[in-house]
Short mmCIF file of N, CA and C in Angstrom, two decimals:
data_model
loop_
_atom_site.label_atom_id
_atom_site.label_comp_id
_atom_site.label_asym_id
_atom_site.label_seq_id
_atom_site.Cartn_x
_atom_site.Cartn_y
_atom_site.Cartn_z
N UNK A 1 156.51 85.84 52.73
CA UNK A 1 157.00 85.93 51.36
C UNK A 1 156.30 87.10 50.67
N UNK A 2 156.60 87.89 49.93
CA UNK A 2 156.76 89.37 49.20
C UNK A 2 156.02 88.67 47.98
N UNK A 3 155.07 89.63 47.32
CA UNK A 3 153.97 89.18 45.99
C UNK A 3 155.31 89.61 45.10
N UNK A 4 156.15 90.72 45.22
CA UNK A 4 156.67 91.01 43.76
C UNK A 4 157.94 90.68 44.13
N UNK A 5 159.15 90.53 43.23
CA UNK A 5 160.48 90.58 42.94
C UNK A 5 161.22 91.81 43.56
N UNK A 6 162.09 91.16 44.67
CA UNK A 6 162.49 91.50 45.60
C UNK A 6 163.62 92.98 44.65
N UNK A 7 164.08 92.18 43.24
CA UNK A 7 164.60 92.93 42.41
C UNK A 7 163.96 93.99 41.50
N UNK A 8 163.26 93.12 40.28
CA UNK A 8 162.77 93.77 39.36
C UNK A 8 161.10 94.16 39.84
N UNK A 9 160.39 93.58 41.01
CA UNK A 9 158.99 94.60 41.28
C UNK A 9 158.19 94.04 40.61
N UNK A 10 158.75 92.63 39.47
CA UNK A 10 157.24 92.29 38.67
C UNK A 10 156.47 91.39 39.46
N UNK A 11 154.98 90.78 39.38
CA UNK A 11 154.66 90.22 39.96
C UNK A 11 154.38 88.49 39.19
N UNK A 12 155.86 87.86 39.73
CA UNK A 12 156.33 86.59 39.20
C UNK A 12 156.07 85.45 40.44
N UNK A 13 155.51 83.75 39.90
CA UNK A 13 156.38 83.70 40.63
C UNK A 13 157.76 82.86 41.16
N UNK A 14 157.49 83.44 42.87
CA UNK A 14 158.99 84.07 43.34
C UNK A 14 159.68 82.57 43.76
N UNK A 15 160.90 82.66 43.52
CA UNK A 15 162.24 81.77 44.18
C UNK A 15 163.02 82.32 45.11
N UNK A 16 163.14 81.24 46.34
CA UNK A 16 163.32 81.90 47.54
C UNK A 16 165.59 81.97 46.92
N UNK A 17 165.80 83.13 47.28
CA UNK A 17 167.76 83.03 47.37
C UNK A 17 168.51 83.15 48.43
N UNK A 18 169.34 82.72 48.28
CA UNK A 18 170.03 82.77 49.55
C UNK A 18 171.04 83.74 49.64
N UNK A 19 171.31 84.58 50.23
CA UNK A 19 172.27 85.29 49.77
C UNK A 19 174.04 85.36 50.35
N UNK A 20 173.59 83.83 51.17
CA UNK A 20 174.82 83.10 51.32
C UNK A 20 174.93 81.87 50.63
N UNK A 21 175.31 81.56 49.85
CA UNK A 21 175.16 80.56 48.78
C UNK A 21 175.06 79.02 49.89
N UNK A 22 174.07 78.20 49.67
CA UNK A 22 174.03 77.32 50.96
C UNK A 22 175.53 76.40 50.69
N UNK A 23 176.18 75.97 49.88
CA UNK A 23 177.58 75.71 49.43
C UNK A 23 178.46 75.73 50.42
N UNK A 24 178.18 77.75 50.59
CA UNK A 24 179.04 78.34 51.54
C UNK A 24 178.94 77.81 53.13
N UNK A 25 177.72 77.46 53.42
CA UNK A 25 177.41 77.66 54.55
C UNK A 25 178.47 76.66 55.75
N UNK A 26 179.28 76.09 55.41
CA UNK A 26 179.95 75.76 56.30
C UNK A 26 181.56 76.17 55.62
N UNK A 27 181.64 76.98 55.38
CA UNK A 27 183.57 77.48 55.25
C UNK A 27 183.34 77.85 56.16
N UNK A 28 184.57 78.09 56.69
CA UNK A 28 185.63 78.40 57.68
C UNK A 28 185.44 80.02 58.05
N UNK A 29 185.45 80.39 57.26
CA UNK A 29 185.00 82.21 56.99
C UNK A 29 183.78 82.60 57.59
N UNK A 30 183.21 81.58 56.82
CA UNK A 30 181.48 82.06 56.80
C UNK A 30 181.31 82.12 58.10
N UNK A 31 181.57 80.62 58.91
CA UNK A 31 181.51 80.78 60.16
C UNK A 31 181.50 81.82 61.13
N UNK A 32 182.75 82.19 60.84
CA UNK A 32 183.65 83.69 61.88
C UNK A 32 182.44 84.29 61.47
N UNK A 33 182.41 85.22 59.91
CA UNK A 33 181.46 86.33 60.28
C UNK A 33 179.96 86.12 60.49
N UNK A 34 179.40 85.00 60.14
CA UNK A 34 178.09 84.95 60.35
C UNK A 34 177.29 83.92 61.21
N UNK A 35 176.55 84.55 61.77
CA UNK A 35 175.50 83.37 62.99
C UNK A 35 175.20 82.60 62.23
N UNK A 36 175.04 81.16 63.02
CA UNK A 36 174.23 80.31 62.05
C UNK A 36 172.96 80.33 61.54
N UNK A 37 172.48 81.03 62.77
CA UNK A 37 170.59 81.52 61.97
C UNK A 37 170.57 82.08 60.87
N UNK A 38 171.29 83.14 60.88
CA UNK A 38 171.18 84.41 60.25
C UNK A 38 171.78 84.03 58.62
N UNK A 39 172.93 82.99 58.77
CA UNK A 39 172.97 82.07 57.52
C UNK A 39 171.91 80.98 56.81
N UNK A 40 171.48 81.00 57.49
CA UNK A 40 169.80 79.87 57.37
C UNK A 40 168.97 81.35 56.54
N UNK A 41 168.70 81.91 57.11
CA UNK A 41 167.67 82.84 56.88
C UNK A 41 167.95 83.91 56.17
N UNK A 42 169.47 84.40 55.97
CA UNK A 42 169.27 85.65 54.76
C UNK A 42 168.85 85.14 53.40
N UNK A 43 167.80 85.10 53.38
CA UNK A 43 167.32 85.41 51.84
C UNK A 43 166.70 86.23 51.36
N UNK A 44 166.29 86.06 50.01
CA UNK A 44 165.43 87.32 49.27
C UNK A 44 164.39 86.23 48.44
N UNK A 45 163.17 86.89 48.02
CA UNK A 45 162.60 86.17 46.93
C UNK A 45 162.59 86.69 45.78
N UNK A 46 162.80 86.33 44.78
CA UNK A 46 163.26 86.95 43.47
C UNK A 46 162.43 86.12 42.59
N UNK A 47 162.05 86.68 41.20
CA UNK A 47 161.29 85.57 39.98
C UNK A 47 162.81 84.69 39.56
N UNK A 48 162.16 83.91 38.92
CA UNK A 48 163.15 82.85 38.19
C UNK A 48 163.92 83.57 36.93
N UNK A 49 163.84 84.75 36.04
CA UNK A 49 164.82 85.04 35.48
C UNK A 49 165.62 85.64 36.28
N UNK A 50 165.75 86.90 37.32
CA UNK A 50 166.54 88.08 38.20
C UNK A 50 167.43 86.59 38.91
N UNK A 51 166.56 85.42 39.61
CA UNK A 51 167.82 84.72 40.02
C UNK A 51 168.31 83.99 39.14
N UNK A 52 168.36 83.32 37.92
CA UNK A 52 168.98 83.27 37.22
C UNK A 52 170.09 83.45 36.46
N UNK A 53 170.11 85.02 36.46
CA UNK A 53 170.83 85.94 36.13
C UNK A 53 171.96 86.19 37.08
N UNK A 54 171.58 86.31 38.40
CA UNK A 54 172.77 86.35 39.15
C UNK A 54 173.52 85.43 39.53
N UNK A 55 173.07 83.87 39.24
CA UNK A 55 173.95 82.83 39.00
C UNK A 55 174.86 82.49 37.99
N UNK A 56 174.00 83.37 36.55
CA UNK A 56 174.44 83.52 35.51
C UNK A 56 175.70 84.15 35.57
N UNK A 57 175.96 85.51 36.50
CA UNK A 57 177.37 87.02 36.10
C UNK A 57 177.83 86.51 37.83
N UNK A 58 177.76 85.57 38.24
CA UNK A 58 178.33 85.62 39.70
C UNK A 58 178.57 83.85 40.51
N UNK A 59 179.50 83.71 40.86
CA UNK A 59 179.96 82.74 41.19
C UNK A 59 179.70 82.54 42.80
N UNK A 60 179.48 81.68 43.74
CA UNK A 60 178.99 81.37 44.72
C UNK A 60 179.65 81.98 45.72
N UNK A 61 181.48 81.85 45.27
CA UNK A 61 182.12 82.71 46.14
C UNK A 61 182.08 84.11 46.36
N UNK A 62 181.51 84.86 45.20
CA UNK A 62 181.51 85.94 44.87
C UNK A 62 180.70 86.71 45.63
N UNK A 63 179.58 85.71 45.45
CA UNK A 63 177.86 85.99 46.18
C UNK A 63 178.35 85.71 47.84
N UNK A 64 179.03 85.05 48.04
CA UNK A 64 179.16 85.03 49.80
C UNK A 64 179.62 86.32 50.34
N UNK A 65 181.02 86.55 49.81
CA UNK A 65 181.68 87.62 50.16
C UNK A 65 181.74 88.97 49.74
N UNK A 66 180.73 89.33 48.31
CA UNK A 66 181.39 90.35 47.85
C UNK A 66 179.32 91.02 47.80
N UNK A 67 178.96 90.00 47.63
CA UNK A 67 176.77 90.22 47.39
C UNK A 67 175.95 89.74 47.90
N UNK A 68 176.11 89.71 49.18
CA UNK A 68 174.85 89.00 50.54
C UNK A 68 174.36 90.15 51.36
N UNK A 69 173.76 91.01 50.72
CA UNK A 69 172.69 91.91 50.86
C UNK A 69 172.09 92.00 49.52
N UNK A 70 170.63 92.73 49.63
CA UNK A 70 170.04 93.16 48.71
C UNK A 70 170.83 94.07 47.78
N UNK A 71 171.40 95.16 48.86
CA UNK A 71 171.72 96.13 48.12
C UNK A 71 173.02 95.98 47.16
N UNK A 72 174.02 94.79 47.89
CA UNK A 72 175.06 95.17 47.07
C UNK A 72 174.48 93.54 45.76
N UNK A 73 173.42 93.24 46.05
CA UNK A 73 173.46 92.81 43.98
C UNK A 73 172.66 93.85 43.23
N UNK A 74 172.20 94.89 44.21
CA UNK A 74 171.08 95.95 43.34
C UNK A 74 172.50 96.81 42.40
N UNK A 75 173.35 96.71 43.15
CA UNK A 75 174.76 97.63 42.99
C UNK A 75 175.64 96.82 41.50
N UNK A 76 175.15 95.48 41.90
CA UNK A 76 176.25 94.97 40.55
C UNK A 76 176.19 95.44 39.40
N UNK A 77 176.75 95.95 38.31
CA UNK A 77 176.09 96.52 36.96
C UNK A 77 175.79 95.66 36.18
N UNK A 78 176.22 94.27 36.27
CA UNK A 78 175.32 93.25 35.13
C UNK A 78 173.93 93.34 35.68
N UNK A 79 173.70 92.99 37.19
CA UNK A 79 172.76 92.79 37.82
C UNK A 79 171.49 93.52 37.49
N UNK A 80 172.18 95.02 37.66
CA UNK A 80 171.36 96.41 37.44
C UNK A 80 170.74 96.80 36.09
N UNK A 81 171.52 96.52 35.10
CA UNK A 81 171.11 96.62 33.77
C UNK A 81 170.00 95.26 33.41
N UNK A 82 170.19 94.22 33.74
CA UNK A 82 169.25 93.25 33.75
C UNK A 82 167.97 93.69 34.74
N UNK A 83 168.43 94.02 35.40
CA UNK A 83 166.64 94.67 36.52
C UNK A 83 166.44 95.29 35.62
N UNK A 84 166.78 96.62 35.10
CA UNK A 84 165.96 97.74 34.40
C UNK A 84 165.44 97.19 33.32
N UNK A 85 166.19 96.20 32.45
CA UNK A 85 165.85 95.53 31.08
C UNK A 85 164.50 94.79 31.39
N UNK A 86 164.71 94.08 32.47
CA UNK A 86 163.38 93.02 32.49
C UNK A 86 162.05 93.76 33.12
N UNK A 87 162.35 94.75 34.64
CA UNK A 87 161.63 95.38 35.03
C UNK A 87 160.36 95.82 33.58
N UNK A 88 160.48 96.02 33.06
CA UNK A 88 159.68 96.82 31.57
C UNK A 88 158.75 95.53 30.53
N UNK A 89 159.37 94.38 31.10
CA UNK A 89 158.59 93.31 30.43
C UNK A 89 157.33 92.53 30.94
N UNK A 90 156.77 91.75 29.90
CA UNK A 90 155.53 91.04 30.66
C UNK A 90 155.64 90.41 31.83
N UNK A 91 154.25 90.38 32.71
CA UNK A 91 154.43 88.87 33.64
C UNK A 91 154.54 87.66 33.40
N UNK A 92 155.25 86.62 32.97
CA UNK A 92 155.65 85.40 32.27
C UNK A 92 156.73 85.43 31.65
N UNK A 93 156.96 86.58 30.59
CA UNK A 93 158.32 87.05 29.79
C UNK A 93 159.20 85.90 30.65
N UNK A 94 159.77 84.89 29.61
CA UNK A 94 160.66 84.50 29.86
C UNK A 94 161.98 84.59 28.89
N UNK A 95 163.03 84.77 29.34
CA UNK A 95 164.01 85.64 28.31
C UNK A 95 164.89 84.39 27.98
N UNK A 96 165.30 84.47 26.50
CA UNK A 96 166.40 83.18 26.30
C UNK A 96 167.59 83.70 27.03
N UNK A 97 168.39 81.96 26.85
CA UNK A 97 170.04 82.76 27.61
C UNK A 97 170.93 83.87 27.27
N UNK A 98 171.68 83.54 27.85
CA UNK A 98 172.44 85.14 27.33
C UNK A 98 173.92 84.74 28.31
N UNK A 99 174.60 85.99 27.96
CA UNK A 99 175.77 85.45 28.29
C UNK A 99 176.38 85.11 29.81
N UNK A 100 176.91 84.89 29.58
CA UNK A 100 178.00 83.84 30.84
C UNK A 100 179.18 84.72 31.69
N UNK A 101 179.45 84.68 32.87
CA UNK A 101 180.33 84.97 33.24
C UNK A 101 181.78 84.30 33.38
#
């Protein structure tokens, strides 16, 4: 496990994600493209607001098929603007809600 946020770099701490939503883990889909290990085990560790947030602008299906790498939630622009926003804040900063997808 990684000291900082796999996203924002602060040193929080971390919540392990999955970046196959465990939900997913038995569709029909998921199956075809992915090993079962490799569905067990893609995760990231992130602080509790960055995953938050991407539960917040992203739906489970969304996250299976469209954001199960690092890179493509580094890519999302809600995602991205929330890294840079929080990246800049305290260690603890905990942020009220905010909006919804």
């Amino acid at each position: 496990m990684p000291d900082l946020c796999q996203l924002c770099g602060r040193a929080e701490v971390l919540t392990r994600h999955h970046l196959i939503p465990k939900t997913r883990h038995h569709n029909r889909r998921n199956k075809r493209l992915f090993d079962r290990a490799e569905v067990r085990t893609r995760v990231i560790w992130i602080c509790r607001p960055c995953h938050s947030q991407i539960h917040r602008v992203l739906d489970e299906k969304t996250l299976e098929r469209e954001y199960n790498t690092l890179e493509a939630l580094r890519d999302h622009p809600d995602v991205r603007a929330f890294v840079q926003w929080i990246a800049g804040k305290p260690v603890g900063f905990k942020p009220k809600g905010g909006r919804r997808r």
